[in-house]
Tab-separated table of C-alpha atoms in Angstrom:
chain	number	residue	atom	x	y	z
F	1	MET	CA	303.176	195.535	147.949
F	2	THR	CA	303.230	198.081	145.142
F	3	THR	CA	301.232	197.548	141.967
F	4	LEU	CA	302.345	199.263	138.770
F	5	LEU	CA	299.908	200.160	136.003
F	6	ALA	CA	301.367	201.171	132.647
F	7	ILE	CA	299.069	203.209	130.419
F	8	GLY	CA	299.979	203.543	126.755
F	9	THR	CA	298.187	206.301	124.879
F	10	ARG	CA	298.195	207.953	121.496
F	11	LYS	CA	300.590	210.585	122.823
F	12	GLY	CA	302.772	208.935	125.423
F	13	LEU	CA	303.061	206.595	128.371
F	14	TRP	CA	301.882	207.157	131.921
F	15	LEU	CA	302.727	205.028	134.942
F	16	ALA	CA	300.431	204.720	137.942
F	17	THR	CA	301.374	203.125	141.239
F	18	THR	CA	299.457	202.080	144.306
F	19	ASP	CA	299.934	200.199	147.539
F	20	ASP	CA	296.280	199.322	148.043
F	21	ARG	CA	294.840	199.315	144.488
F	22	ARG	CA	292.403	201.961	145.678
F	23	THR	CA	294.431	205.178	145.664
F	24	TRP	CA	296.699	205.689	142.692
F	25	GLN	CA	299.595	208.043	141.982
F	26	LEU	CA	299.940	209.015	138.329
F	27	SER	CA	303.336	209.890	136.854
F	28	GLU	CA	304.279	212.668	134.521
F	29	PRO	CA	304.172	211.591	130.866
F	30	HIS	CA	306.945	209.455	129.461
F	31	LEU	CA	307.793	209.340	125.743
F	32	LEU	CA	305.526	212.317	125.168
F	33	MET	CA	304.143	212.656	121.657
F	34	HIS	CA	304.980	209.065	120.855
F	35	GLU	CA	302.076	206.727	120.266
F	36	VAL	CA	302.328	203.731	122.617
F	37	PRO	CA	300.288	200.835	121.208
F	38	ALA	CA	302.102	198.110	123.186
F	39	VAL	CA	303.594	197.831	126.642
F	40	ALA	CA	304.771	194.911	128.755
F	41	LEU	CA	305.830	194.633	132.372
F	42	ASP	CA	308.352	191.839	132.656
F	43	THR	CA	308.762	191.004	136.336
F	44	ARG	CA	310.443	187.651	135.878
F	45	GLY	CA	313.580	187.001	137.858
F	46	GLY	CA	312.882	189.658	140.452
F	47	ARG	CA	313.528	192.536	138.039
F	48	THR	CA	310.954	194.926	136.591
F	49	ARG	CA	311.589	195.733	132.947
F	50	LEU	CA	309.250	197.965	130.995
F	51	LEU	CA	309.138	197.153	127.306
F	52	VAL	CA	307.322	199.736	125.237
F	53	GLY	CA	306.397	199.729	121.591
F	54	THR	CA	306.353	203.347	120.447
F	55	ARG	CA	305.687	205.099	117.179
F	56	SER	CA	306.341	208.657	116.145
F	57	GLU	CA	304.402	210.029	113.204
F	58	HIS	CA	307.659	211.504	112.010
F	59	TRP	CA	310.434	209.258	113.213
F	60	GLY	CA	308.865	205.829	112.972
F	61	PRO	CA	308.321	202.893	115.328
F	62	THR	CA	310.696	201.312	117.806
F	63	VAL	CA	310.868	199.366	121.070
F	64	VAL	CA	312.394	201.009	124.115
F	65	ARG	CA	313.022	199.512	127.523
F	66	SER	CA	313.532	200.751	131.050
F	67	ASP	CA	314.830	198.877	134.084
F	68	ASP	CA	314.298	201.835	136.435
F	69	LEU	CA	310.554	202.461	136.101
F	70	GLY	CA	310.946	205.005	133.350
F	71	ALA	CA	313.747	207.126	134.809
F	72	THR	CA	315.862	206.211	131.765
F	73	TRP	CA	315.095	204.507	128.464
F	74	GLN	CA	317.322	202.430	126.215
F	75	GLU	CA	317.174	200.986	122.734
F	76	PRO	CA	319.774	199.428	120.472
F	77	ASP	CA	321.285	201.754	117.867
F	78	HIS	CA	319.901	199.644	115.062
F	79	GLY	CA	316.528	199.087	116.726
F	80	ALA	CA	315.137	196.122	118.641
F	81	ILE	CA	312.915	195.050	115.738
F	82	ARG	CA	314.287	195.400	112.252
F	83	PHE	CA	313.050	193.543	109.197
F	84	PRO	CA	315.835	191.603	107.472
F	85	ASP	CA	316.951	192.947	104.104
F	86	ASP	CA	315.496	190.054	102.103
F	87	THR	CA	311.956	190.743	103.320
F	88	ASP	CA	311.675	194.138	101.620
F	89	ALA	CA	309.494	195.160	104.547
F	90	ALA	CA	309.680	197.874	107.172
F	91	LEU	CA	308.253	197.914	110.678
F	92	GLU	CA	305.089	200.003	110.884
F	93	ARG	CA	303.868	199.486	114.440
F	94	VAL	CA	304.414	197.196	117.435
F	95	TRP	CA	301.025	195.893	118.550
F	96	GLN	CA	301.977	193.399	121.213
F	97	ILE	CA	304.884	192.650	123.536
F	98	ARG	CA	304.506	189.460	125.529
F	99	PRO	CA	307.027	188.052	127.998
F	100	ASP	CA	307.017	184.245	127.927
F	101	ALA	CA	306.588	182.002	130.964
F	102	ALA	CA	308.949	182.170	133.922
F	103	GLU	CA	310.391	178.822	132.826
F	104	ARG	CA	311.682	180.524	129.665
F	105	PRO	CA	313.570	183.503	131.118
F	106	GLY	CA	314.636	186.084	128.600
F	107	VAL	CA	312.122	184.999	125.985
F	108	VAL	CA	309.809	187.801	124.885
F	109	TRP	CA	307.428	187.746	121.925
F	110	ALA	CA	306.231	190.647	119.827
F	111	GLY	CA	303.416	190.973	117.320
F	112	CYS	CA	303.727	193.669	114.695
F	113	GLU	CA	302.430	195.460	111.654
F	114	PRO	CA	302.961	194.384	108.911
F	115	ILE	CA	301.667	191.010	110.097
F	116	SER	CA	304.666	189.406	111.741
F	117	VAL	CA	305.730	187.752	114.966
F	118	TRP	CA	309.105	188.231	116.587
F	119	ARG	CA	310.991	186.422	119.350
F	120	SER	CA	313.647	187.749	121.673
F	121	THR	CA	315.899	185.654	123.884
F	122	ASP	CA	317.593	188.588	125.638
F	123	GLY	CA	314.673	190.077	127.499
F	124	GLY	CA	313.373	192.163	124.633
F	125	GLU	CA	316.574	193.976	123.694
F	126	HIS	CA	316.726	192.374	120.224
F	127	PHE	CA	314.061	190.398	118.384
F	128	ASP	CA	314.324	187.902	115.529
F	129	LEU	CA	311.631	187.547	112.896
F	130	VAL	CA	309.689	184.290	113.269
F	131	ARG	CA	310.268	183.054	109.754
F	132	GLY	CA	307.811	180.188	109.950
F	133	LEU	CA	304.919	182.639	110.056
F	134	TRP	CA	306.431	185.293	107.797
F	135	ASP	CA	307.024	182.706	105.070
F	136	HIS	CA	303.595	181.103	105.498
F	137	PRO	CA	301.871	180.567	102.138
F	138	HIS	CA	298.741	182.286	103.444
F	139	ARG	CA	300.511	185.574	104.112
F	140	SER	CA	299.655	187.211	100.811
F	141	GLU	CA	295.967	186.611	101.561
F	142	TRP	CA	295.933	188.098	105.044
F	143	GLY	CA	294.202	191.457	105.055
F	144	ALA	CA	294.146	194.672	106.991
F	145	GLY	CA	291.611	195.532	109.636
F	146	TYR	CA	290.597	199.137	110.187
F	147	GLY	CA	293.628	199.723	112.392
F	148	GLY	CA	296.119	198.089	110.047
F	149	ALA	CA	297.350	194.590	109.192
F	150	ALA	CA	298.866	193.283	112.379
F	151	ALA	CA	299.599	190.293	114.535
F	152	HIS	CA	298.085	191.813	117.675
F	153	THR	CA	297.994	188.809	119.984
F	154	VAL	CA	300.764	186.368	120.881
F	155	LEU	CA	300.001	183.682	123.460
F	156	PRO	CA	302.821	181.306	124.365
F	157	SER	CA	301.660	178.309	126.374
F	158	PRO	CA	303.051	178.004	129.892
F	159	VAL	CA	303.189	174.193	129.679
F	160	ASP	CA	304.557	173.283	126.240
F	161	ASP	CA	305.844	174.692	122.935
F	162	THR	CA	302.429	175.782	121.729
F	163	VAL	CA	302.076	179.403	120.623
F	164	HIS	CA	298.865	181.021	119.430
F	165	VAL	CA	298.798	184.150	117.316
F	166	ALA	CA	295.772	186.213	116.347
F	167	MET	CA	295.842	188.672	113.490
F	168	SER	CA	293.473	191.097	111.864
F	169	THR	CA	292.579	189.920	109.423
F	170	GLY	CA	293.694	186.332	109.220
F	171	GLY	CA	292.343	184.839	112.404
F	172	VAL	CA	294.033	182.453	114.807
F	173	TYR	CA	297.160	180.489	113.922
F	174	ARG	CA	298.844	177.949	116.167
F	175	SER	CA	302.353	176.622	116.299
F	176	ASP	CA	303.033	173.394	118.187
F	177	ASP	CA	306.793	173.660	117.862
F	178	GLY	CA	307.708	177.005	119.378
F	179	GLY	CA	307.045	179.014	116.227
F	180	ALA	CA	308.738	176.905	113.557
F	181	THR	CA	305.521	175.904	111.757
F	182	TRP	CA	302.019	177.360	111.842
F	183	ALA	CA	298.500	176.348	110.846
F	184	PRO	CA	295.178	178.240	110.956
F	185	ARG	CA	292.827	177.358	113.811
F	186	ASN	CA	289.516	179.079	113.039
F	187	THR	CA	286.953	176.295	112.741
F	188	GLY	CA	283.696	177.638	114.117
F	189	ILE	CA	284.659	181.329	114.017
F	190	SER	CA	282.465	183.478	111.823
F	191	ALA	CA	283.736	185.651	109.014
F	192	TYR	CA	280.370	187.213	108.215
F	193	PHE	CA	282.055	189.925	106.154
F	194	MET	CA	283.234	187.379	103.597
F	195	PRO	CA	280.932	185.615	101.136
F	196	GLY	CA	280.471	181.851	101.022
F	197	PRO	CA	281.106	179.230	103.692
F	198	GLU	CA	283.320	179.965	106.655
F	199	PRO	CA	286.924	180.090	105.418
F	200	GLU	CA	289.912	178.274	106.858
F	201	PHE	CA	291.444	181.654	107.649
F	202	GLY	CA	290.670	185.320	107.121
F	203	GLN	CA	288.601	185.881	110.262
F	204	CYS	CA	288.983	189.114	112.176
F	205	VAL	CA	289.714	187.827	115.661
F	206	HIS	CA	290.250	190.806	117.945
F	207	LYS	CA	291.783	189.176	121.012
F	208	VAL	CA	292.443	185.745	122.497
F	209	ALA	CA	293.013	184.838	126.154
F	210	ARG	CA	294.059	181.586	127.807
F	211	ASP	CA	292.293	179.936	130.729
F	212	ALA	CA	294.172	179.725	134.017
F	213	GLU	CA	293.512	176.050	134.773
F	214	ASP	CA	293.353	174.460	131.347
F	215	PRO	CA	295.949	175.807	128.910
F	216	ARG	CA	294.061	174.190	126.021
F	217	ARG	CA	291.008	176.331	126.811
F	218	LEU	CA	290.957	179.658	124.999
F	219	TYR	CA	288.532	182.561	124.755
F	220	ALA	CA	288.227	184.818	121.708
F	221	GLN	CA	286.548	188.156	121.139
F	222	ASN	CA	285.863	188.305	117.441
F	223	HIS	CA	284.710	191.031	115.071
F	224	HIS	CA	281.182	189.967	116.003
F	225	GLY	CA	281.342	186.747	117.966
F	226	VAL	CA	282.564	185.622	121.377
F	227	TYR	CA	283.981	182.110	121.394
F	228	ARG	CA	285.578	179.433	123.524
F	229	SER	CA	287.805	176.607	122.434
F	230	ASP	CA	288.437	173.584	124.650
F	231	ASP	CA	290.946	171.983	122.312
F	232	ALA	CA	293.676	174.602	121.864
F	233	GLY	CA	291.842	176.254	119.016
F	234	ASP	CA	291.005	173.209	116.884
F	235	THR	CA	287.321	174.098	117.212
F	236	TRP	CA	285.500	177.143	118.553
F	237	HIS	CA	281.971	177.484	119.960
F	238	SER	CA	279.954	180.599	120.623
F	239	ILE	CA	279.638	181.773	124.216
F	240	ALA	CA	277.913	185.033	123.288
F	241	GLU	CA	274.498	184.081	124.661
F	242	GLY	CA	273.671	186.276	127.616
F	243	LEU	CA	275.818	189.189	126.462
F	244	PRO	CA	274.230	192.428	125.250
F	245	SER	CA	276.340	192.267	122.091
F	246	ASP	CA	278.879	189.949	120.517
F	247	PHE	CA	281.057	192.834	119.299
F	248	GLY	CA	284.025	194.230	121.178
F	249	PHE	CA	287.787	194.201	121.263
F	250	ALA	CA	289.029	192.932	124.615
F	251	VAL	CA	288.766	189.564	126.313
F	252	LEU	CA	290.508	188.794	129.595
F	253	ALA	CA	291.015	185.527	131.454
F	254	ASP	CA	291.726	185.368	135.144
F	255	PRO	CA	295.332	184.256	135.682
F	256	ARG	CA	294.452	182.307	138.849
F	257	THR	CA	290.859	181.093	138.499
F	258	GLY	CA	289.827	178.704	135.760
F	259	GLY	CA	286.621	179.534	133.892
F	260	ARG	CA	286.670	183.226	134.836
F	261	VAL	CA	286.638	185.576	131.861
F	262	TRP	CA	285.681	189.187	131.104
F	263	VAL	CA	284.576	190.998	127.961
F	264	VAL	CA	283.728	194.643	127.316
F	265	PRO	CA	280.910	194.661	124.742
F	266	LEU	CA	280.316	197.406	122.216
F	267	VAL	CA	277.060	197.632	120.290
F	268	ALA	CA	278.212	196.577	116.842
F	269	ASP	CA	280.752	196.898	114.073
F	270	ALA	CA	278.905	199.959	112.814
F	271	GLU	CA	278.267	201.335	116.328
F	272	ARG	CA	281.432	201.053	118.354
F	273	VAL	CA	280.159	202.403	121.663
F	274	PRO	CA	279.016	200.734	124.889
F	275	PRO	CA	275.351	199.655	124.765
F	276	GLY	CA	273.241	202.607	125.841
F	277	GLY	CA	276.364	204.586	126.627
F	278	ARG	CA	276.810	202.562	129.819
F	279	LEU	CA	280.373	201.279	130.097
F	280	ALA	CA	280.393	197.853	131.754
F	281	VAL	CA	282.352	194.654	131.949
F	282	HIS	CA	280.642	191.299	131.688
F	283	ARG	CA	282.096	188.463	133.699
F	284	SER	CA	281.618	184.756	133.440
F	285	ASP	CA	282.665	182.303	136.148
F	286	ASP	CA	281.726	179.232	134.133
F	287	ALA	CA	283.792	179.630	130.988
F	288	GLY	CA	281.171	181.646	129.169
F	289	ARG	CA	278.048	179.594	129.860
F	290	THR	CA	276.508	182.460	131.828
F	291	TRP	CA	277.417	186.117	132.165
F	292	THR	CA	277.044	188.729	134.888
F	293	THR	CA	277.071	192.461	134.230
F	294	CYS	CA	279.372	194.250	136.620
F	295	GLY	CA	281.388	197.403	136.902
F	296	ASP	CA	280.091	199.690	139.660
F	297	GLY	CA	281.969	202.936	139.305
F	298	LEU	CA	282.179	202.814	135.525
F	299	PRO	CA	280.465	205.764	133.890
F	300	ASP	CA	277.095	206.286	132.304
F	301	GLY	CA	276.932	208.498	129.261
F	302	HIS	CA	280.196	207.091	127.978
F	303	TRP	CA	280.428	206.924	124.202
F	304	ASN	CA	283.963	205.679	123.731
F	305	ALA	CA	285.478	202.284	123.034
F	306	VAL	CA	287.849	200.144	125.062
F	307	LEU	CA	290.408	198.905	122.563
F	308	ARG	CA	291.791	195.374	122.390
F	309	ASP	CA	294.804	195.955	124.639
F	310	ALA	CA	293.260	198.716	126.739
F	311	ALA	CA	292.046	196.112	129.231
F	312	CYS	CA	294.135	193.838	131.400
F	313	VAL	CA	294.288	191.900	134.630
F	314	ASP	CA	297.007	191.937	137.262
F	315	ASP	CA	298.670	189.102	139.167
F	316	ASP	CA	297.320	189.921	142.602
F	317	ASP	CA	294.748	188.115	144.759
F	318	PRO	CA	291.938	188.868	144.233
F	319	THR	CA	292.649	189.627	140.608
F	320	GLY	CA	292.554	193.268	139.575
F	321	VAL	CA	290.867	194.344	136.351
F	322	TYR	CA	291.853	197.481	134.435
F	323	LEU	CA	290.173	199.386	131.618
F	324	GLY	CA	291.268	202.352	129.563
F	325	SER	CA	289.061	204.233	127.145
F	326	ARG	CA	289.534	206.297	124.048
F	327	SER	CA	288.209	209.097	126.244
F	328	GLY	CA	291.551	209.078	128.089
F	329	GLU	CA	290.086	207.660	131.277
F	330	VAL	CA	291.456	204.644	133.138
F	331	TRP	CA	289.695	202.586	135.811
F	332	ALA	CA	290.900	199.880	138.190
F	333	SER	CA	289.045	197.157	140.035
F	334	ARG	CA	290.570	195.187	142.870
F	335	ASP	CA	287.667	192.795	143.271
F	336	GLY	CA	287.371	191.023	139.966
F	337	GLY	CA	285.453	193.765	138.229
F	338	ASP	CA	282.643	194.278	140.739
F	339	GLY	CA	283.672	197.842	141.496
F	340	PHE	CA	286.043	200.292	139.830
F	341	VAL	CA	287.870	203.450	140.852
F	342	ARG	CA	289.128	205.982	138.358
F	343	VAL	CA	292.919	206.067	138.068
F	344	ALA	CA	293.243	208.814	135.479
F	345	ASP	CA	291.284	211.079	133.195
F	346	GLY	CA	292.167	213.674	130.616
F	347	LEU	CA	294.805	211.502	128.991
F	348	PRO	CA	295.033	210.993	125.229
F	349	ASP	CA	293.218	207.960	123.782
F	350	VAL	CA	294.234	204.909	125.794
F	351	LEU	CA	295.659	202.195	123.547
F	352	CYS	CA	296.977	199.697	126.075
F	353	VAL	CA	297.218	199.001	129.793
F	354	ARG	CA	299.261	196.437	131.722
F	355	ALA	CA	299.468	195.922	135.483
F	356	ALA	CA	301.693	193.877	137.777
F	357	ARG	CA	302.890	193.717	141.330
F	358	LEU	CA	306.442	194.960	141.623
F	359	PRO	CA	308.873	192.273	142.827
U	1	MET	CA	323.968	217.838	108.191
U	2	ARG	CA	321.503	219.758	110.321
U	3	VAL	CA	318.709	218.023	112.247
U	4	PRO	CA	315.652	219.260	114.137
U	5	ARG	CA	315.665	219.650	117.886
U	6	ALA	CA	313.654	216.436	118.243
U	7	LEU	CA	316.616	214.441	116.946
U	8	ALA	CA	319.386	216.270	118.785
U	9	ALA	CA	319.522	213.587	121.469
U	10	ASP	CA	320.725	211.152	118.827
U	11	LEU	CA	323.622	213.528	118.096
U	12	GLY	CA	324.615	213.875	121.724
U	13	GLY	CA	322.613	217.081	122.021
U	14	ALA	CA	324.022	218.739	118.904
U	15	ARG	CA	321.950	219.972	115.972
U	16	GLU	CA	324.690	219.611	113.362
U	17	THR	CA	327.302	217.075	112.389
U	18	ASP	CA	329.947	217.002	109.697
U	19	LEU	CA	329.880	214.013	107.372
U	20	VAL	CA	332.758	213.054	105.090
U	21	VAL	CA	331.437	211.286	102.015
U	22	THR	CA	333.767	209.976	99.351
U	23	ALA	CA	332.449	208.973	95.963
U	24	ALA	CA	333.774	208.572	92.449
U	25	GLY	CA	331.265	211.034	91.025
U	26	PRO	CA	328.808	213.515	92.489
U	27	VAL	CA	327.713	212.650	96.001
U	28	SER	CA	324.022	211.786	96.381
U	29	VAL	CA	321.639	212.236	99.276
U	30	ARG	CA	321.543	208.437	99.551
U	31	GLU	CA	325.303	208.302	100.044
U	32	VAL	CA	325.125	211.053	102.648
U	33	LEU	CA	322.434	209.152	104.532
U	34	ASP	CA	324.417	205.910	104.213
U	35	VAL	CA	327.351	207.595	105.942
U	36	LEU	CA	324.979	208.951	108.551
U	37	ALA	CA	323.733	205.384	109.131
U	38	GLN	CA	327.295	204.197	109.734
U	39	GLN	CA	328.191	206.987	112.132
U	40	HIS	CA	324.845	207.623	113.817
U	41	PRO	CA	322.620	204.588	113.228
U	42	ALA	CA	319.978	205.557	115.796
U	43	LEU	CA	319.543	208.948	114.147
U	44	ALA	CA	319.586	207.513	110.647
U	45	ARG	CA	316.685	205.141	111.254
U	46	ARG	CA	314.477	208.042	112.332
U	47	VAL	CA	315.052	209.457	108.845
U	48	ARG	CA	314.835	206.265	106.747
U	49	ASP	CA	313.203	202.912	107.419
U	50	GLU	CA	315.054	199.616	107.147
U	51	ARG	CA	314.355	199.473	103.402
U	52	GLY	CA	316.243	202.727	103.014
U	53	GLU	CA	313.089	204.715	102.218
U	54	LEU	CA	312.655	208.212	103.587
U	55	ARG	CA	309.976	208.179	106.258
U	56	ARG	CA	306.721	209.655	105.044
U	57	PHE	CA	306.730	212.763	107.220
U	58	VAL	CA	310.468	213.449	107.100
U	59	ASN	CA	311.692	215.974	104.585
U	60	VAL	CA	315.313	216.312	103.476
U	61	TYR	CA	316.425	219.591	101.974
U	62	VAL	CA	319.452	220.256	99.776
U	63	SER	CA	320.201	223.872	98.931
U	64	GLY	CA	316.725	224.871	100.065
U	65	GLU	CA	314.851	222.299	97.971
U	66	GLU	CA	313.039	219.246	99.317
U	67	VAL	CA	314.596	216.245	97.633
U	68	ARG	CA	311.256	214.637	96.715
U	69	ARG	CA	310.803	217.568	94.314
U	70	LEU	CA	314.230	216.888	92.853
U	71	ASP	CA	315.637	213.410	92.259
U	72	GLY	CA	314.772	211.910	95.615
U	73	GLN	CA	317.734	210.238	97.279
U	74	ALA	CA	319.592	210.421	93.953
U	75	THR	CA	319.702	214.191	94.312
U	76	ALA	CA	323.276	215.462	94.081
U	77	VAL	CA	324.821	217.138	97.120
U	78	PRO	CA	327.492	219.662	96.184
U	79	ALA	CA	330.577	219.627	98.399
U	80	GLY	CA	330.182	221.774	101.457
U	81	THR	CA	326.392	221.809	101.260
U	82	THR	CA	324.340	221.522	104.443
U	83	VAL	CA	321.764	218.758	104.150
U	84	GLU	CA	318.808	219.589	106.373
U	85	VAL	CA	316.390	217.109	107.927
U	86	VAL	CA	313.040	218.714	108.728
U	87	GLN	CA	309.890	217.180	110.142
U	88	SER	CA	306.868	217.879	107.997
U	89	VAL	CA	303.676	219.428	109.288
U	90	ALA	CA	301.774	216.295	110.271
U	91	GLY	CA	299.950	214.713	113.160
U	92	GLY	CA	297.266	215.844	115.555
């Protein structure tokens, strides 16, 4: 069984493959000199489709796809994501590409900058703007995080028409009707950077992940704060106790084991480096009640951040865990994060990683 | 129109293409780019975003002048003129 790891960087895409998740073969660069902030591996239906959000400093953003592992790339002449004329908006960056559940073949979601969510029904070849969120009365009050104003997380539920979106800054929004209508779901999440009581929305949630066993259970890494919700986001409770810091970008949930979650803490908002320069993942097997530091093989003396999509899990057993750093290094674990091997180094800043077994 | 090497793939490998633009009065850069969008939409959206704005680090030259220093996309294009698309010095 071959596992594919897609590595999106500030200057292109690299693909790594392995048959044992221990020894990896790294490709030549694809889409060189294009920033790759989003990548998805859609293996539904026995086909592997790479969907890549790219952005050229000169020529703008777009989504390209490949059905032959990067040998050739395609995109529609008019672009896969194109703001309608009446919006007076232009696509700035694709932050997230998310294939839906196997039961909804062809459906792919995208989260973009400016803050917007898009839905494709043709496997990511063309996307339609999700008007219910774009026309939301809160939109004019959503702000920009340091990296831009973006919907960076889209989480369709595998069991019903619920979709969660997280944006910076705006927080978590949930639709219960497949994207038609949306409401903020941030009760309990701190917005320490805003004066007054906690707002209904405006939080800077960095990433949200869904539990494997209970689709109503969510985990969130906030801009300071690590949270769990047991009611699909209606209320959130801190699970940061036991972690060295409550700041970070990534949160991962195991796709096959309920209650198993990983975070990659950084010291603080004003100190975005691993505590003590020791890169580590912290794993919980009880939905965030207790945490274990792990990550043998990850480096000491490492003063770079793991960004929100530069961490992922695969669909193998046991679950693989993958990290990429702004240092251009990428590591893989095939034992749930206990030990890592280095897949690549010397790459440009890693912006996103995604891994999957090839059908 | 002449384009940089980076965009040649969107012209089938060529660096130049002839565009026929008909207008009642003087032809503008906007009208030239509108014709480009009809004939080569993939190339055209590298030059302008979906609002029709020139991308920030794309420069368009008419008779040796960058159009932002003239009248922007309203800049007149004399018949037979080569409109040049040039990437600006940007990035790291």
